[in-house]
Short mmCIF file of C-alpha atoms in Angstrom, two decimals:
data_model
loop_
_atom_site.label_atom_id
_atom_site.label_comp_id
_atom_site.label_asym_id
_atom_site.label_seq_id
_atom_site.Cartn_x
_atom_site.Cartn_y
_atom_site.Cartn_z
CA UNK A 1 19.60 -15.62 -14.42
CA UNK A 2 20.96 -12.60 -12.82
CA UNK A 3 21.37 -13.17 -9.02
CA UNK A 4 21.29 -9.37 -8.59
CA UNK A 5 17.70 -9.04 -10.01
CA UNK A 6 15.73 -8.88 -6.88
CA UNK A 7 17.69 -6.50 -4.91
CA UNK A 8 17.90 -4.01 -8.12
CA UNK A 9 13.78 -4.09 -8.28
CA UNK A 10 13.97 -3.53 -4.53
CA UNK A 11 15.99 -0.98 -4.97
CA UNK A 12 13.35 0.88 -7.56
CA UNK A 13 10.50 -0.28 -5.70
CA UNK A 14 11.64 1.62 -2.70
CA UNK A 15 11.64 5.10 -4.25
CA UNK A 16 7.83 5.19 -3.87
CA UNK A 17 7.94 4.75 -0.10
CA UNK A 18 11.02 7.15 0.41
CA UNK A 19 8.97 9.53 -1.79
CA UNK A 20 5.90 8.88 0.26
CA UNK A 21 7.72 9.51 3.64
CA UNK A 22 9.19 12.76 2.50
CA UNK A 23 5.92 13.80 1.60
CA UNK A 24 4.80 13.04 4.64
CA UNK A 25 7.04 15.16 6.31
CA UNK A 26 6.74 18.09 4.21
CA UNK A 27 5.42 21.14 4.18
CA UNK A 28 3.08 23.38 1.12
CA UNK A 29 5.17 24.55 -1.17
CA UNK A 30 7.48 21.58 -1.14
CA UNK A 31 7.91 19.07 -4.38
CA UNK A 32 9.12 15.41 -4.02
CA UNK A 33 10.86 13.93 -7.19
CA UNK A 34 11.92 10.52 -8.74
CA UNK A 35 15.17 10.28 -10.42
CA UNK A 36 15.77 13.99 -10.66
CA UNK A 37 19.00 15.13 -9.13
CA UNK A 38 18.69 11.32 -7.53
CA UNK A 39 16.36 8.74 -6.43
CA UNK A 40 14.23 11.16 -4.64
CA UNK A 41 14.94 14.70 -3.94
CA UNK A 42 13.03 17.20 -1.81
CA UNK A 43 12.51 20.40 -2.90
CA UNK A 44 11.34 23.00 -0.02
CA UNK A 45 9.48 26.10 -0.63
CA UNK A 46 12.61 28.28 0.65
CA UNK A 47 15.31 26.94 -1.91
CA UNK A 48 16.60 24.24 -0.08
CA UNK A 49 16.72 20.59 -1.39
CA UNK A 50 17.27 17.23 0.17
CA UNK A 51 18.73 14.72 -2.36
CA UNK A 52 18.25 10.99 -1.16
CA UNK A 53 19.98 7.98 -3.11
CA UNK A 54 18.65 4.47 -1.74
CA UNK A 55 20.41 1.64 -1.62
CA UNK A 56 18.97 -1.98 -1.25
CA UNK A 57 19.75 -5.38 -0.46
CA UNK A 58 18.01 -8.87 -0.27
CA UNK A 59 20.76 -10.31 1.82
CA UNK A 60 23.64 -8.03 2.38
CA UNK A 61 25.18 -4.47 3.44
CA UNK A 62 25.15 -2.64 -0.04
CA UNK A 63 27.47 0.16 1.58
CA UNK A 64 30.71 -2.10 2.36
CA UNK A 65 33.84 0.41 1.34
CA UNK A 66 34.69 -1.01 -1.31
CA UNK A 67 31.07 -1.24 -3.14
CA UNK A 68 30.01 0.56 -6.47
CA UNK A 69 27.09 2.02 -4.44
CA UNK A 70 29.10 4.13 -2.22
CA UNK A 71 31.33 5.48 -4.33
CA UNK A 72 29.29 5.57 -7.38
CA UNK A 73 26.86 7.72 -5.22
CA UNK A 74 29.55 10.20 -3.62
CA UNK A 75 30.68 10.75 -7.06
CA UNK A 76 27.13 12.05 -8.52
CA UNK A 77 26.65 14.47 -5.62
CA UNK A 78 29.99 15.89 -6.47
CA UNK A 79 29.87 15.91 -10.06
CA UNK A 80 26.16 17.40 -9.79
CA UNK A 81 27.24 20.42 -7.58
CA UNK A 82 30.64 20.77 -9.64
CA UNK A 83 27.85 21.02 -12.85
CA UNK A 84 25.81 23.87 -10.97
CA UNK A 85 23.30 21.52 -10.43
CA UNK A 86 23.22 21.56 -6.60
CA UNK A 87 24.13 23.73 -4.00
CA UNK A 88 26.46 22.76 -1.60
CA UNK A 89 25.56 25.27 1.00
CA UNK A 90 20.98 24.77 0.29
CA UNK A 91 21.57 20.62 0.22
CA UNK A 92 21.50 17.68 2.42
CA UNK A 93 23.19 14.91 1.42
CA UNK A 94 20.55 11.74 2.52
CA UNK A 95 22.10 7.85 1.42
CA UNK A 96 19.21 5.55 2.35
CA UNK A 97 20.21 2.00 3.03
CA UNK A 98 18.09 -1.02 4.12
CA UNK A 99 20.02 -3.16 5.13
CA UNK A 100 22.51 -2.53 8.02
CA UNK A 101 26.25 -4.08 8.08
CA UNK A 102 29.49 -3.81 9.88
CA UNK A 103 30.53 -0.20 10.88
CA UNK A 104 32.40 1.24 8.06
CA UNK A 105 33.66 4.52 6.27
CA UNK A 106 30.04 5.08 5.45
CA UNK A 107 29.21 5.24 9.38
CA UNK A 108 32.45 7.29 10.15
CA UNK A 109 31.35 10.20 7.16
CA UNK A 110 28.17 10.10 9.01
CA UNK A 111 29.60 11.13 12.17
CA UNK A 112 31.55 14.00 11.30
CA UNK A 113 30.38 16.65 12.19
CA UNK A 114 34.00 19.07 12.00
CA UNK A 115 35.90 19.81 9.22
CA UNK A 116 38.64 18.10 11.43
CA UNK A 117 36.20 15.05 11.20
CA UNK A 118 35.71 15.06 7.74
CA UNK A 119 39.49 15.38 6.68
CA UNK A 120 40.15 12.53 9.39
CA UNK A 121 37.32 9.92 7.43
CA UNK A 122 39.13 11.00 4.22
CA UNK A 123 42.03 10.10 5.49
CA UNK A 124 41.02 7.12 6.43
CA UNK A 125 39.71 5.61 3.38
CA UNK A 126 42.87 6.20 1.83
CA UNK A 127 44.65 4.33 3.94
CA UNK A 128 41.67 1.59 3.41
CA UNK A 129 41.73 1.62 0.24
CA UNK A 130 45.51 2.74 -0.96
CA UNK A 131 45.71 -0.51 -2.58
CA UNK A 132 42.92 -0.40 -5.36
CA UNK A 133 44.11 0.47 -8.43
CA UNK A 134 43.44 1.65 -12.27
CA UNK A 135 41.57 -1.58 -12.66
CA UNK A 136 39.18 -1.78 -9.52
CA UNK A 137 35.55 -1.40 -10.43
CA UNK A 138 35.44 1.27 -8.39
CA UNK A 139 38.30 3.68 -8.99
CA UNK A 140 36.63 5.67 -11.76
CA UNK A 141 34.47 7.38 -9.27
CA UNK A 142 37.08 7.10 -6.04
CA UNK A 143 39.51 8.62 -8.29
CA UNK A 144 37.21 11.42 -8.86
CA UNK A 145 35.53 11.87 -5.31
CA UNK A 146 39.07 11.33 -3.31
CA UNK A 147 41.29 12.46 -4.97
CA UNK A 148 40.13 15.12 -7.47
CA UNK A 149 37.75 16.86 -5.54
CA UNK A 150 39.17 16.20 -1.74
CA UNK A 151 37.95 19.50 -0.49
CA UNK A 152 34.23 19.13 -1.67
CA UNK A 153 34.22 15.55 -0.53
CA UNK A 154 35.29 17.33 2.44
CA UNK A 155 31.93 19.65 2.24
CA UNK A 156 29.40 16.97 1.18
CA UNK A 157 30.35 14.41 4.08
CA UNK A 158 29.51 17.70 7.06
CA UNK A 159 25.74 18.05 4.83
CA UNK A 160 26.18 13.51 4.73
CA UNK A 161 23.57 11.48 6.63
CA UNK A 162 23.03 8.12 6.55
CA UNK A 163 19.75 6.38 7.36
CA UNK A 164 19.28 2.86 7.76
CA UNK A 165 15.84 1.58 7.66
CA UNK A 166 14.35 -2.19 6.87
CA UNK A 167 12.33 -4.74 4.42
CA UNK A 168 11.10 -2.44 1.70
CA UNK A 169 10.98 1.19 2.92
CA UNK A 170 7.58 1.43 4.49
CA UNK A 171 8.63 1.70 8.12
CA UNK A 172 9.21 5.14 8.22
CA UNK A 173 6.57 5.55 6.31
CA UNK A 174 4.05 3.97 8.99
CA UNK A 175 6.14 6.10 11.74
CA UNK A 176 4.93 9.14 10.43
CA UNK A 177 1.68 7.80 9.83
CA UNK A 178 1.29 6.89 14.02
CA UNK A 179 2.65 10.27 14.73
CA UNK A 180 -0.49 11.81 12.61
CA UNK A 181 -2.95 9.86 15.03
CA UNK A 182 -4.05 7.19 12.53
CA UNK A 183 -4.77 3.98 14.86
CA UNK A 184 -2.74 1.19 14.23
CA UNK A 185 -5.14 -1.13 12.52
CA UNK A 186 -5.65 1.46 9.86
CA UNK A 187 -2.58 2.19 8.75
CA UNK A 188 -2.14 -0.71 6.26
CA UNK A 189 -4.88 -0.06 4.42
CA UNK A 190 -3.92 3.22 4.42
CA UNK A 191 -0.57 2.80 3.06
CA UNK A 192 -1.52 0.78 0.39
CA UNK A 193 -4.24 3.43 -0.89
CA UNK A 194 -1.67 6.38 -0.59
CA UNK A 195 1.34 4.42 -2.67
CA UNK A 196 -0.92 3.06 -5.12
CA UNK A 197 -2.38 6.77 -5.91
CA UNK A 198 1.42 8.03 -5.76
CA UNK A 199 2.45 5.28 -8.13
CA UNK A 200 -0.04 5.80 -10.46
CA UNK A 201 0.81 9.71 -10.70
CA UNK A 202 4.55 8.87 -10.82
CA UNK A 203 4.27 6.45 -13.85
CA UNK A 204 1.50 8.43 -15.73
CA UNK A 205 3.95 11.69 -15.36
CA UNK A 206 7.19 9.58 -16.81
CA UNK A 207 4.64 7.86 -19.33
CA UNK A 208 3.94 11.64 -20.42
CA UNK A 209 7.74 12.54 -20.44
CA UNK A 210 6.98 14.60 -17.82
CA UNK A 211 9.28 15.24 -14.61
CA UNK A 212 8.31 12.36 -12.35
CA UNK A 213 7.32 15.30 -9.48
CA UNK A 214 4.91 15.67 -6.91
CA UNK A 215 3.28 18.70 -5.43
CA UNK A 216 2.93 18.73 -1.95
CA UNK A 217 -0.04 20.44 -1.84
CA UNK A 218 -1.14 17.70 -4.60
CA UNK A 219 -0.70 15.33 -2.10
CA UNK A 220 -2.39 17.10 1.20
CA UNK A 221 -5.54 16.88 -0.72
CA UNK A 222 -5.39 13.29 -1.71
CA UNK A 223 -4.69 12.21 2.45
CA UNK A 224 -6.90 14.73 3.82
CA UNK A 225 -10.20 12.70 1.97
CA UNK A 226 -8.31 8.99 3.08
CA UNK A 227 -7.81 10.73 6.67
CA UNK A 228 -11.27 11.87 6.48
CA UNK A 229 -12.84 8.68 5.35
CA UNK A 230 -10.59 6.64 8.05
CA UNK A 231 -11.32 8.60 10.94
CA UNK A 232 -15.13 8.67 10.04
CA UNK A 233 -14.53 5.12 10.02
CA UNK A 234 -15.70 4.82 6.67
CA UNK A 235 -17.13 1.09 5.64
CA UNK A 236 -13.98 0.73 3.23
CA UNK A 237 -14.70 -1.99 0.35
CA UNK A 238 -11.23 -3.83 1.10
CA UNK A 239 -12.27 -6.02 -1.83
CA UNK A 240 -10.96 -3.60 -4.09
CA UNK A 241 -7.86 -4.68 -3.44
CA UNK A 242 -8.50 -8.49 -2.35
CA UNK A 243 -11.34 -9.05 -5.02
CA UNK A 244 -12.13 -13.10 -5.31
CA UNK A 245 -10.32 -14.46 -7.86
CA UNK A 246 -11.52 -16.94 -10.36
CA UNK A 247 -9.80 -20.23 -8.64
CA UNK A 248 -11.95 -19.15 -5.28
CA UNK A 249 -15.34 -18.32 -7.17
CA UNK A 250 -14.78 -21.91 -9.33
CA UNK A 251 -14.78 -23.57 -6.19
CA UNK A 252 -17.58 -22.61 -4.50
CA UNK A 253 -19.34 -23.49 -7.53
CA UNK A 254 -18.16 -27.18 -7.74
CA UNK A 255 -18.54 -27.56 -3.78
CA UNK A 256 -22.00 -25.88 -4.18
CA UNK A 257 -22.66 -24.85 -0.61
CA UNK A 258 -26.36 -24.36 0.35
CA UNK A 259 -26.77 -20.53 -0.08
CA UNK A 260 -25.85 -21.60 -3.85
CA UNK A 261 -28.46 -25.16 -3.37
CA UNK A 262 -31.23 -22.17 -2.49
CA UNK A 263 -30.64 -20.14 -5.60
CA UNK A 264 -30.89 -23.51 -7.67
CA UNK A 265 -33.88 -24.27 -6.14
CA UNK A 266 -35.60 -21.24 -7.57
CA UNK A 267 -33.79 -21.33 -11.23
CA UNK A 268 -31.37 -18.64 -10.85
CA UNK A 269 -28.69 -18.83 -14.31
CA UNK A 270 -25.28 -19.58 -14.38
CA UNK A 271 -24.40 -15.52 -14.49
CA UNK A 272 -26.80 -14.55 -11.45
CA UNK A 273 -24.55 -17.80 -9.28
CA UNK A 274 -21.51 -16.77 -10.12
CA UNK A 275 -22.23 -13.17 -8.97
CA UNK A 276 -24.05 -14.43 -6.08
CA UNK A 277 -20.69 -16.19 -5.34
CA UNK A 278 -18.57 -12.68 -5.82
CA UNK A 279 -21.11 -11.28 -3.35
CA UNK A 280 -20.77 -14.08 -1.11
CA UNK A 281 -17.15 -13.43 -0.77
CA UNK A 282 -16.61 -9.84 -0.84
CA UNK A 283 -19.21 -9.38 2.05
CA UNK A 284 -17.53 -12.11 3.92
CA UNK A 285 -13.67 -9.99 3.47
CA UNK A 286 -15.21 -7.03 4.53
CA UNK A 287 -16.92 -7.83 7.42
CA UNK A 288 -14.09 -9.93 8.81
CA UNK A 289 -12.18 -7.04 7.81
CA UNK A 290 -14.43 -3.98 9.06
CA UNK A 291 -14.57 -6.13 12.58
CA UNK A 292 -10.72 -6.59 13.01
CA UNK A 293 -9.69 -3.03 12.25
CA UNK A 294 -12.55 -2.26 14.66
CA UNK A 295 -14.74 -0.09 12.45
CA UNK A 296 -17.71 -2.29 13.31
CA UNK A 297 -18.44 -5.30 15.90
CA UNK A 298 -19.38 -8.16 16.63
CA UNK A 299 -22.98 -6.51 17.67
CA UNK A 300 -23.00 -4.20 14.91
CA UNK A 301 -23.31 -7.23 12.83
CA UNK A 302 -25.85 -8.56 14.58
CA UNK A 303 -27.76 -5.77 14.64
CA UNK A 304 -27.40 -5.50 10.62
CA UNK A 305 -27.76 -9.48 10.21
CA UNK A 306 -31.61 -8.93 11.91
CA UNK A 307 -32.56 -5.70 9.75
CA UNK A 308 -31.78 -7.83 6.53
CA UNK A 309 -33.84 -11.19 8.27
CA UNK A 310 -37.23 -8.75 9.61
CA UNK A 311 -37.21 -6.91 6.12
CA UNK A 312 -36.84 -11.08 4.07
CA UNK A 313 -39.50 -12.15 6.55
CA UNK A 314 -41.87 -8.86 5.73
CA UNK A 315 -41.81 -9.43 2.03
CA UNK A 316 -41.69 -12.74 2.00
CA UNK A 317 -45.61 -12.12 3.72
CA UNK A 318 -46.33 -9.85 1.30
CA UNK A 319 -45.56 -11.86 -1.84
CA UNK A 320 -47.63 -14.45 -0.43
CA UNK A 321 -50.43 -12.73 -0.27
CA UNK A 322 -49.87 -10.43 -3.47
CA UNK A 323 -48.69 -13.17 -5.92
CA UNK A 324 -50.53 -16.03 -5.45
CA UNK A 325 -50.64 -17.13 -9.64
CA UNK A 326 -46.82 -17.03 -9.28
CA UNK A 327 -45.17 -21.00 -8.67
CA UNK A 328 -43.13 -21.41 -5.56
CA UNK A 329 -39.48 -20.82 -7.69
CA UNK A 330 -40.92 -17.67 -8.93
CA UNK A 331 -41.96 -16.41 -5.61
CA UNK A 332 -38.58 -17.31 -4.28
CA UNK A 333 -36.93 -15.53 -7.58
CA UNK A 334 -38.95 -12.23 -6.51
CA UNK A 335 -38.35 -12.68 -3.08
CA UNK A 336 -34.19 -12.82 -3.40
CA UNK A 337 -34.52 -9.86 -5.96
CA UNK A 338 -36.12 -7.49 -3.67
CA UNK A 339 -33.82 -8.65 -0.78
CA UNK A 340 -30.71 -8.13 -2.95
CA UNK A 341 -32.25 -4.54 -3.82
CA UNK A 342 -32.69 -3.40 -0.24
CA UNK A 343 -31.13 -0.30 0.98
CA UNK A 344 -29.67 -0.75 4.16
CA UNK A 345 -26.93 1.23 6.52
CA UNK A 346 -24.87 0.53 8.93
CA UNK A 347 -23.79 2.71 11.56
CA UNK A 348 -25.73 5.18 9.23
CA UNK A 349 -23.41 4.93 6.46
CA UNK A 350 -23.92 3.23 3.28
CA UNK A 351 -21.95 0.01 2.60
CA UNK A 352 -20.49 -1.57 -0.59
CA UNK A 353 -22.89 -3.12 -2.60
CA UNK A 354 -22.07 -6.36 -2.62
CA UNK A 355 -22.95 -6.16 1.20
CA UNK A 356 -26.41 -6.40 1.83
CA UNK A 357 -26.82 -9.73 -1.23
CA UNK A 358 -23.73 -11.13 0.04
CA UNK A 359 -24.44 -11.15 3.90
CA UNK A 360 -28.55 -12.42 2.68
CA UNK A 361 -26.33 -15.59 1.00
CA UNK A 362 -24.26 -15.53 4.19
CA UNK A 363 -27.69 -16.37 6.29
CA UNK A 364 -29.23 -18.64 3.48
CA UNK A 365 -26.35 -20.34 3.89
CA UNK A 366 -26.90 -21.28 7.95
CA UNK A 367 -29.77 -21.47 6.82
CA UNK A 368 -31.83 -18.51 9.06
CA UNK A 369 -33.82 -17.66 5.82
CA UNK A 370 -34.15 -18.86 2.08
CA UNK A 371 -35.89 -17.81 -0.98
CA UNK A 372 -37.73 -21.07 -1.58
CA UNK A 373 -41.29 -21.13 -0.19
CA UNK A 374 -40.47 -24.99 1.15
CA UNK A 375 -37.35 -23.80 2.07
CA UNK A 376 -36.99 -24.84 5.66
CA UNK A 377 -37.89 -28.66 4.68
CA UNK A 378 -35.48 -28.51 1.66
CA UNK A 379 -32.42 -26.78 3.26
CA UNK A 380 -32.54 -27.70 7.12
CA UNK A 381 -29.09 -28.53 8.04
CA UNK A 382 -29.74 -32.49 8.94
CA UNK A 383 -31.50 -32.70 5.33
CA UNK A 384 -28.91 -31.04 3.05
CA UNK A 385 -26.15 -32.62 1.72
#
């Protein structure tokens, strides 16, 4: 197995938050690209362009002087604005690392900030590295930045900055996101919507042999509606994301727990449980969820939870007195539709639709209500077991 695996996926999975932060912090006009002219490269609206390489590690500085990634990437800068394919004097040279190591030639181009700095660093690394030779992995592209093309080295290392960031690239990424006002609790949920829609667009473009490119103003649109839903405090379905999977639904159908004992008792099928289950647990994620990221609480619940119980308790008197031919199962089968069909908001907006049957299955389940018309001598909690 190659022991290099994980840090090269890293190192490709981290393009999509470097590409998210640079949208982030750019302007209309601008274009953000994967793998053209480098791992991601900014294009402004005025000519200029920053080109970014990023470099990961699981366990270890990927910048030591002596590594292919340093070199490797020095020499592609050079060798794309010796092509025509850059300009030196429009470009800033960005090398992303996550992973931070002893101080080395990497930190000292950083620094420079002279041409008197610049020819000093170069200096230095041949003196560092005056002993490598035809046969080092690295001299192809040494021997090309150092010493054939000393003077532009000398040019890219004053336009050189080095970033160091940490874990998988989304720090910055939630930086920028704090400094746009989004509290805290959101921003997770955030993230995860705004690199999944990048991600999609990047893989559908290369899937289409198209440039893997992003317009800026492409972008602005998509996080103005997730700004607008967030700071409308939106009830977001975070199911979509942390659906129940089959393992969790199985189980509550071997465990049986009494909201699942109630719909028994009035002959639901095996499809109606098993969505009653997905209901079950989707409502359950989202309030937990709605409540900790403080979109709702605790007495916005509550206040839900007792509109659900006085509209059950209302039609539960009315099917009494309407259906009277109708068995007690049947009654109880009408009863849960209609409950499950309810329209109900909260805080005025309209929630996911597993909501309102899922948080009825939530109370059945205490029990506070239940579809059977004996069902307060069948499910009380010191009778069912």
């Amino acid at each position: 197995m190659n022991s290099n695996a994980p840090g090269s996926f890293l190192g490709y999975s981290m393009q999509v938050p470097r590409a998210l932060f640079h949208l982030l912090t750019g302007s209309p006009g601008d274009i953000v690209c994967v793998e053209i002219l480098g791992d991601v490269t900014s294009l402004s609206s005025d000519d200029h362009t920053i080109s970014e390489e990023d470099k990961a590690s699981t366990d270890s500085n990927p910048l030591t002087d002596r590594s292919i990634n340093l070199w490797k990437t020095f020499y592609n800068w050079i060798n794309a604005v010796n092509s025509g394919e850059m300009d030196i004097q429009k470009t800033i040279f960005i090398l992303y690392t996550n992973k931070a190591g002893r101080p080395g030639l990497v930190n000292h181009f950083d620094s420079a900030v002279t041409k008197e700095d610049a020819q000093k660093v170069i200096t230095e690394a041949k003196q560092r590295l005056k002993d490598i030779n035809h046969d080092h992995v690295i001299w192809s592209y040494y021997d090309y930045v150092v010493n054939k093309n000393e003077i532009l080295l000398s040019e890219v290392i004053l336009k050189f900055e080095l970033q160091i960031g940490s874990g998988a690239g989304y720090d910055e990424v939630e930086q920028e996101l704090v400094r746009k006002n989004i509290y805290p609790k959101q921003i997770p949920h955030l993230i995860n919507n705004l690199a999944g829609w990048l991600q999609i667009e990047l893989t559908e473009r290369i899937a289409a042999r198209k440039p893997a490119r992003i317009e800026w103003d492409d972008f602005d649109r998509q996080i103005k509606v997730l700004f607008h839903r967030i700071r409308c405090l939106e009830l977001i379905d975070f199911t979509l994301r942390e659906a129940p999977d089959k393992d969790e639904i199985q189980q509550q159908v071997k465990v049986k727990p009494r909201y699942l004992k109630q719909l028994d008792a009035i002959n639901l099928d095996s499809d109606d449980i098993i969505k009653a289950v997905s209901d079950f647990l989707r409502a359950k994620v989202n309030r937990d969820k709605w409540i900790e990221n403080e979109i709702i609480d605790e007495n916005v619940a509550r206040e839900f939870q007792e509109k659900l119980v006085s509209f059950w308790a209302n039609q539960k008197k009315r099917i009494e007195i309407t259906q009277k031919k109708l068995n007690d199962e049947d009654r109880g089968h009408l009863l849960f539709l209609e409950c499950s069909d309810r329209q109900e908001t909260i805080r005025d907006m309209n929630p996911p639709v597993s909501t309102i049957p899922g948080t009825y299955h939530a109370l059945a389940d205490e029990p506070v209500l239940g579809w059977h018309r004996n069902w307060e001598n069948l499910f009380q909690k010191n009778k069912d077991s």
